[in-house]
mmCIF file of C-alpha atoms in Angstrom:
data_model
loop_
_atom_site.group_PDB
_atom_site.id
_atom_site.type_symbol
_atom_site.label_atom_id
_atom_site.label_comp_id
_atom_site.label_asym_id
_atom_site.label_seq_id
_atom_site.Cartn_x
_atom_site.Cartn_y
_atom_site.Cartn_z
ATOM 1 C CA ALA M 205 -1.220 -11.934 12.885
ATOM 2 C CA GLN M 206 -1.554 -8.226 11.971
ATOM 3 C CA LYS M 207 -4.880 -5.898 11.213
ATOM 4 C CA VAL M 208 -5.871 -2.330 10.627
ATOM 5 C CA THR M 209 -8.774 -1.878 11.013
ATOM 6 C CA GLN M 210 -10.658 1.859 9.237
ATOM 7 C CA ALA M 211 -14.763 1.634 10.675
ATOM 8 C CA GLN M 212 -15.268 4.696 8.356
ATOM 9 C CA THR M 213 -16.299 3.345 5.111
ATOM 10 C CA GLU M 214 -17.490 6.659 4.110
ATOM 11 C CA ILE M 215 -17.643 10.036 5.668
ATOM 12 C CA SER M 216 -18.628 13.536 3.776
ATOM 13 C CA VAL M 217 -18.596 16.429 5.430
ATOM 14 C CA VAL M 218 -18.878 20.139 3.987
ATOM 15 C CA GLU M 219 -15.842 22.283 3.012
ATOM 16 C CA LYS M 220 -13.850 23.927 6.126
ATOM 17 C CA GLU M 221 -15.229 21.614 8.307
ATOM 18 C CA ASP M 222 -12.781 19.361 10.530
ATOM 19 C CA VAL M 223 -12.393 15.581 10.195
ATOM 20 C CA THR M 224 -10.993 12.674 11.519
ATOM 21 C CA LEU M 225 -10.119 9.351 10.096
ATOM 22 C CA ASP M 226 -9.851 6.219 13.100
ATOM 23 C CA CYS M 227 -7.575 4.075 12.478
ATOM 24 C CA VAL M 228 -7.348 0.628 14.846
ATOM 25 C CA TYR M 229 -4.084 -1.943 15.113
ATOM 26 C CA GLU M 230 -3.353 -5.597 16.494
ATOM 27 C CA THR M 231 -0.049 -6.716 16.601
ATOM 28 C CA ARG M 232 1.886 -8.919 18.353
ATOM 29 C CA ASP M 233 5.641 -6.896 17.635
ATOM 30 C CA THR M 234 6.762 -4.781 20.429
ATOM 31 C CA THR M 235 8.171 -2.736 17.381
ATOM 32 C CA TYR M 236 6.110 -1.337 14.242
ATOM 33 C CA TYR M 237 5.429 1.512 12.176
ATOM 34 C CA LEU M 238 2.111 2.943 11.119
ATOM 35 C CA PHE M 239 1.317 4.987 8.046
ATOM 36 C CA TRP M 240 -1.359 6.551 6.753
ATOM 37 C CA TYR M 241 -1.604 6.734 2.555
ATOM 38 C CA LYS M 242 -3.883 8.890 0.394
ATOM 39 C CA GLN M 243 -5.244 7.842 -2.768
ATOM 40 C CA PRO M 244 -6.931 10.735 -4.646
ATOM 41 C CA PRO M 245 -9.323 9.318 -7.430
ATOM 42 C CA SER M 246 -6.175 9.596 -10.742
ATOM 43 C CA GLY M 247 -5.214 6.358 -8.245
ATOM 44 C CA GLU M 248 -1.581 6.936 -7.232
ATOM 45 C CA LEU M 249 -0.519 6.189 -3.127
ATOM 46 C CA VAL M 250 0.397 9.327 -1.822
ATOM 47 C CA PHE M 251 2.752 8.696 0.925
ATOM 48 C CA LEU M 252 1.142 10.789 3.890
ATOM 49 C CA ILE M 253 3.502 9.795 7.201
ATOM 50 C CA ARG M 254 5.165 7.462 9.160
ATOM 51 C CA ARG M 255 5.453 7.078 12.354
ATOM 52 C CA ASN M 256 7.387 4.644 14.786
ATOM 53 C CA SER M 257 6.221 2.631 17.972
ATOM 54 C CA PHE M 258 8.629 4.494 19.954
ATOM 55 C CA ASP M 259 7.346 7.910 19.273
ATOM 56 C CA GLU M 260 3.905 9.213 20.836
ATOM 57 C CA GLN M 261 4.061 12.801 20.117
ATOM 58 C CA ASN M 262 1.888 13.721 17.896
ATOM 59 C CA GLU M 263 2.426 15.224 14.684
ATOM 60 C CA ILE M 264 1.101 18.088 12.789
ATOM 61 C CA SER M 265 1.840 18.934 9.363
ATOM 62 C CA GLY M 266 -0.349 22.221 7.562
ATOM 63 C CA ARG M 267 -3.508 21.063 8.259
ATOM 64 C CA TYR M 268 -2.836 17.268 9.176
ATOM 65 C CA SER M 269 -2.441 15.688 12.069
ATOM 66 C CA TRP M 270 -1.769 12.602 13.865
ATOM 67 C CA ASN M 271 -3.054 10.913 17.352
ATOM 68 C CA PHE M 272 -0.614 8.143 17.851
ATOM 69 C CA GLN M 273 -2.410 6.173 21.698
ATOM 70 C CA LYS M 274 -0.440 3.093 22.473
ATOM 71 C CA SER M 275 -2.657 2.458 24.987
ATOM 72 C CA THR M 276 -6.063 2.008 22.728
ATOM 73 C CA SER M 277 -3.475 0.884 19.587
ATOM 74 C CA SER M 278 -5.353 3.867 17.948
ATOM 75 C CA PHE M 279 -3.645 5.917 15.397
ATOM 76 C CA ASN M 280 -5.970 8.628 14.126
ATOM 77 C CA PHE M 281 -6.251 11.327 11.150
ATOM 78 C CA THR M 282 -7.507 14.398 11.415
ATOM 79 C CA ILE M 283 -8.231 17.336 8.631
ATOM 80 C CA THR M 284 -8.621 20.480 9.872
ATOM 81 C CA ALA M 285 -10.203 23.632 7.546
ATOM 82 C CA SER M 286 -11.138 20.528 5.137
ATOM 83 C CA GLN M 287 -10.728 21.198 1.147
ATOM 84 C CA VAL M 288 -12.218 19.376 -1.894
ATOM 85 C CA VAL M 289 -8.556 18.296 -2.853
ATOM 86 C CA ASP M 290 -8.857 16.577 0.121
ATOM 87 C CA SER M 291 -11.634 14.041 -1.260
ATOM 88 C CA ALA M 292 -10.319 11.357 -1.491
ATOM 89 C CA VAL M 293 -9.029 7.444 0.116
ATOM 90 C CA TYR M 294 -7.094 7.189 3.045
ATOM 91 C CA PHE M 295 -5.544 4.489 3.994
ATOM 92 C CA CYS M 296 -4.051 3.314 7.441
ATOM 93 C CA ALA M 297 -0.796 0.514 7.257
ATOM 94 C CA LEU M 298 1.023 -1.186 9.885
ATOM 95 C CA SER M 299 4.240 -3.125 9.225
ATOM 96 C CA GLU M 300 5.136 -6.883 10.321
ATOM 97 C CA ILE M 301 7.643 -8.233 10.180
ATOM 98 C CA SER M 302 7.370 -11.565 7.746
ATOM 99 C CA ASN M 303 8.856 -15.342 9.072
ATOM 100 C CA PHE M 304 11.941 -14.499 6.006
ATOM 101 C CA GLY M 305 12.742 -11.146 8.473
ATOM 102 C CA ASN M 306 11.253 -8.606 5.753
ATOM 103 C CA GLU M 307 9.061 -6.092 6.340
ATOM 104 C CA LYS M 308 5.433 -6.003 4.924
ATOM 105 C CA LEU M 309 2.732 -4.024 5.209
ATOM 106 C CA THR M 310 -0.816 -4.834 6.149
ATOM 107 C CA PHE M 311 -3.658 -1.702 4.493
ATOM 108 C CA GLY M 312 -6.787 -1.542 6.198
ATOM 109 C CA THR M 313 -9.952 -1.460 3.781
ATOM 110 C CA GLY M 314 -9.690 2.726 3.867
ATOM 111 C CA THR M 315 -12.364 5.514 4.784
ATOM 112 C CA ARG M 316 -13.619 7.649 1.392
ATOM 113 C CA LEU M 317 -13.903 11.371 2.179
ATOM 114 C CA THR M 318 -16.094 13.175 -0.109
ATOM 115 C CA ILE M 319 -15.708 16.711 0.766
ATOM 116 C CA ILE M 320 -18.531 18.914 -0.164
ATOM 117 C CA PRO M 321 -18.240 22.466 -1.616
ATOM 118 C CA ASN B 272 15.956 10.263 -9.949
ATOM 119 C CA ALA B 273 12.949 9.087 -11.146
ATOM 120 C CA GLY B 274 10.193 7.057 -9.413
ATOM 121 C CA VAL B 275 8.880 3.355 -8.807
ATOM 122 C CA MET B 276 7.707 2.962 -12.684
ATOM 123 C CA GLN B 277 5.213 0.332 -13.429
ATOM 124 C CA ASN B 278 3.203 -0.715 -17.161
ATOM 125 C CA PRO B 279 1.508 -0.578 -18.252
ATOM 126 C CA ARG B 280 -0.426 1.567 -16.487
ATOM 127 C CA HIS B 281 -4.038 0.319 -17.840
ATOM 128 C CA LEU B 282 -4.447 -3.586 -19.054
ATOM 129 C CA VAL B 283 -7.310 -5.428 -20.992
ATOM 130 C CA ARG B 284 -7.359 -8.480 -20.796
ATOM 131 C CA ARG B 285 -9.935 -11.590 -22.011
ATOM 132 C CA ARG B 286 -10.532 -14.382 -19.392
ATOM 133 C CA GLY B 287 -7.828 -17.139 -20.291
ATOM 134 C CA GLN B 288 -4.775 -14.843 -21.723
ATOM 135 C CA GLU B 289 -2.015 -14.454 -19.550
ATOM 136 C CA ALA B 290 -1.833 -10.614 -18.339
ATOM 137 C CA ARG B 291 1.928 -9.553 -17.485
ATOM 138 C CA LEU B 292 2.765 -6.200 -15.327
ATOM 139 C CA ARG B 293 6.016 -4.710 -14.981
ATOM 140 C CA CYS B 294 7.650 -2.493 -12.295
ATOM 141 C CA SER B 295 10.685 -0.942 -12.133
ATOM 142 C CA PRO B 296 12.172 -0.073 -8.839
ATOM 143 C CA MET B 297 13.632 2.863 -8.450
ATOM 144 C CA LYS B 298 17.290 3.698 -9.408
ATOM 145 C CA GLY B 299 19.367 1.898 -6.197
ATOM 146 C CA HIS B 300 16.852 0.412 -5.168
ATOM 147 C CA SER B 301 17.211 -3.497 -5.388
ATOM 148 C CA HIS B 302 14.451 -4.486 -2.868
ATOM 149 C CA VAL B 303 10.675 -5.003 -4.805
ATOM 150 C CA TYR B 304 7.081 -5.328 -3.608
ATOM 151 C CA TRP B 305 3.623 -6.008 -4.844
ATOM 152 C CA TYR B 306 0.785 -5.760 -4.070
ATOM 153 C CA ARG B 307 -2.702 -5.792 -4.464
ATOM 154 C CA GLN B 308 -5.853 -3.806 -4.589
ATOM 155 C CA LEU B 309 -8.846 -5.712 -5.012
ATOM 156 C CA PRO B 310 -12.321 -2.831 -5.737
ATOM 157 C CA GLU B 311 -13.479 -1.845 -3.067
ATOM 158 C CA GLU B 312 -10.408 -2.790 -0.247
ATOM 159 C CA GLY B 313 -7.258 -2.209 0.659
ATOM 160 C CA LEU B 314 -3.918 -3.372 -0.405
ATOM 161 C CA LYS B 315 -2.539 -6.809 0.070
ATOM 162 C CA PHE B 316 0.692 -7.440 -0.082
ATOM 163 C CA MET B 317 1.072 -10.784 -2.772
ATOM 164 C CA VAL B 318 5.503 -10.985 -2.720
ATOM 165 C CA TYR B 319 9.270 -9.420 -1.956
ATOM 166 C CA LEU B 320 11.843 -10.070 -4.790
ATOM 167 C CA GLN B 321 15.352 -9.079 -4.296
ATOM 168 C CA LYS B 322 16.852 -8.981 -7.702
ATOM 169 C CA GLU B 323 17.085 -12.948 -8.682
ATOM 170 C CA ASN B 324 15.952 -14.306 -5.475
ATOM 171 C CA ILE B 325 11.484 -14.517 -4.670
ATOM 172 C CA ILE B 326 12.270 -14.332 -0.804
ATOM 173 C CA ASP B 327 8.614 -14.083 0.396
ATOM 174 C CA GLU B 328 5.889 -15.792 -1.585
ATOM 175 C CA SER B 329 3.438 -15.405 1.162
ATOM 176 C CA GLY B 330 0.356 -13.584 -0.573
ATOM 177 C CA MET B 331 0.831 -15.123 -4.244
ATOM 178 C CA PRO B 332 -2.174 -17.467 -4.695
ATOM 179 C CA LYS B 333 -0.965 -20.873 -5.037
ATOM 180 C CA GLU B 334 -2.204 -21.049 -8.803
ATOM 181 C CA ARG B 335 -1.762 -18.879 -12.050
ATOM 182 C CA PHE B 336 0.436 -16.532 -10.736
ATOM 183 C CA SER B 337 3.975 -15.826 -10.634
ATOM 184 C CA ALA B 338 7.139 -13.494 -9.727
ATOM 185 C CA GLU B 339 10.216 -12.547 -11.195
ATOM 186 C CA PHE B 340 13.012 -9.953 -10.144
ATOM 187 C CA PRO B 341 15.693 -10.370 -12.642
ATOM 188 C CA LYS B 342 19.332 -8.729 -13.125
ATOM 189 C CA GLU B 343 18.695 -6.972 -15.258
ATOM 190 C CA GLY B 344 15.625 -5.712 -16.346
ATOM 191 C CA PRO B 345 12.210 -4.577 -14.600
ATOM 192 C CA SER B 346 10.022 -7.351 -11.688
ATOM 193 C CA ILE B 347 7.638 -8.969 -13.819
ATOM 194 C CA LEU B 348 4.534 -10.164 -12.015
ATOM 195 C CA ARG B 349 2.695 -12.349 -14.630
ATOM 196 C CA ILE B 350 -0.461 -14.513 -14.601
ATOM 197 C CA GLN B 351 -1.992 -16.660 -16.080
ATOM 198 C CA GLN B 352 -5.759 -17.651 -17.701
ATOM 199 C CA VAL B 353 -6.348 -14.674 -16.108
ATOM 200 C CA VAL B 354 -10.411 -14.607 -14.795
ATOM 201 C CA ARG B 355 -13.010 -11.703 -13.635
ATOM 202 C CA GLY B 356 -11.530 -11.781 -9.672
ATOM 203 C CA ASP B 357 -7.985 -10.652 -11.554
ATOM 204 C CA SER B 358 -9.772 -7.342 -11.831
ATOM 205 C CA ALA B 359 -7.906 -4.850 -9.508
ATOM 206 C CA ALA B 360 -4.831 -2.787 -8.893
ATOM 207 C CA TYR B 361 -1.902 -3.977 -8.785
ATOM 208 C CA PHE B 362 0.599 -1.862 -7.339
ATOM 209 C CA CYS B 363 4.930 -2.440 -6.372
ATOM 210 C CA ALA B 364 7.106 -0.589 -4.459
ATOM 211 C CA SER B 365 10.494 -0.182 -4.365
ATOM 212 C CA SER B 366 13.031 -0.229 -1.091
ATOM 213 C CA PRO B 367 16.571 0.132 -1.094
ATOM 214 C CA PRO B 368 18.708 -2.926 0.107
ATOM 215 C CA SER B 369 18.050 -2.577 4.041
ATOM 216 C CA TYR B 370 14.947 -4.507 5.000
ATOM 217 C CA ARG B 371 13.208 -0.851 6.524
ATOM 218 C CA VAL B 372 9.506 -1.438 5.314
ATOM 219 C CA ASN B 373 9.807 2.981 5.752
ATOM 220 C CA GLU B 374 11.578 3.138 3.164
ATOM 221 C CA GLN B 375 9.122 1.316 0.703
ATOM 222 C CA TYR B 376 8.376 4.038 -2.718
ATOM 223 C CA PHE B 377 5.195 3.019 -4.256
ATOM 224 C CA GLY B 378 4.546 2.767 -8.007
ATOM 225 C CA PRO B 379 1.692 4.424 -10.297
ATOM 226 C CA GLY B 380 0.146 0.872 -9.848
ATOM 227 C CA THR B 381 -1.624 -1.330 -13.257
ATOM 228 C CA ARG B 382 -5.312 -1.354 -13.283
ATOM 229 C CA LEU B 383 -5.843 -4.766 -14.992
ATOM 230 C CA THR B 384 -9.760 -5.182 -15.742
ATOM 231 C CA VAL B 385 -10.148 -8.429 -17.180
ATOM 232 C CA THR B 386 -13.833 -8.498 -19.973
#
């Protein structure tokens, strides 16, 4: 069975500090996708990134960067120069192929990030 | 192109009542997924439907829960005789006619409160 672990339940940092959110996953699939979503206090899910299991290149998007390491089954997310608007719950997710051939997402339990002004 | 729409956004039901949650997929999308987020937890897969067919309901509770996606109209997640433990956020996602989960688009969710 697939599993996603986000060991950090809550993190608080002062504005402008850098912060890294950890994500460790388990899967027997050789092809899979990893995702990060942001859930602000308003409650909707905001898609941040999708990464194919064959692409281990790190990715940077503005203040956001992602470090994918297959050797340690980790897909960590770093926010540099954090801002108050980054305060949210962040979910890591993993795709899996069901017995019916469809793909579905397995989510971690989330990390609540609070940026202190 | 409008995104995935869910209504109502907030729903309050007393124990024993029925809850009906609607999901209108993005235009051109024929696949719908429902996920449930219990308080302080991540989302958990419930059911995957295509038009007029339930494909994978492996995450659905065995009793009181049902889902449909008719040929016309939105997908409906129905919860009969609600209990306090059903209080959660229910998210719908849609995807186009392919099996690539990387194209799943989420709606804003319906927050169900059972009193």
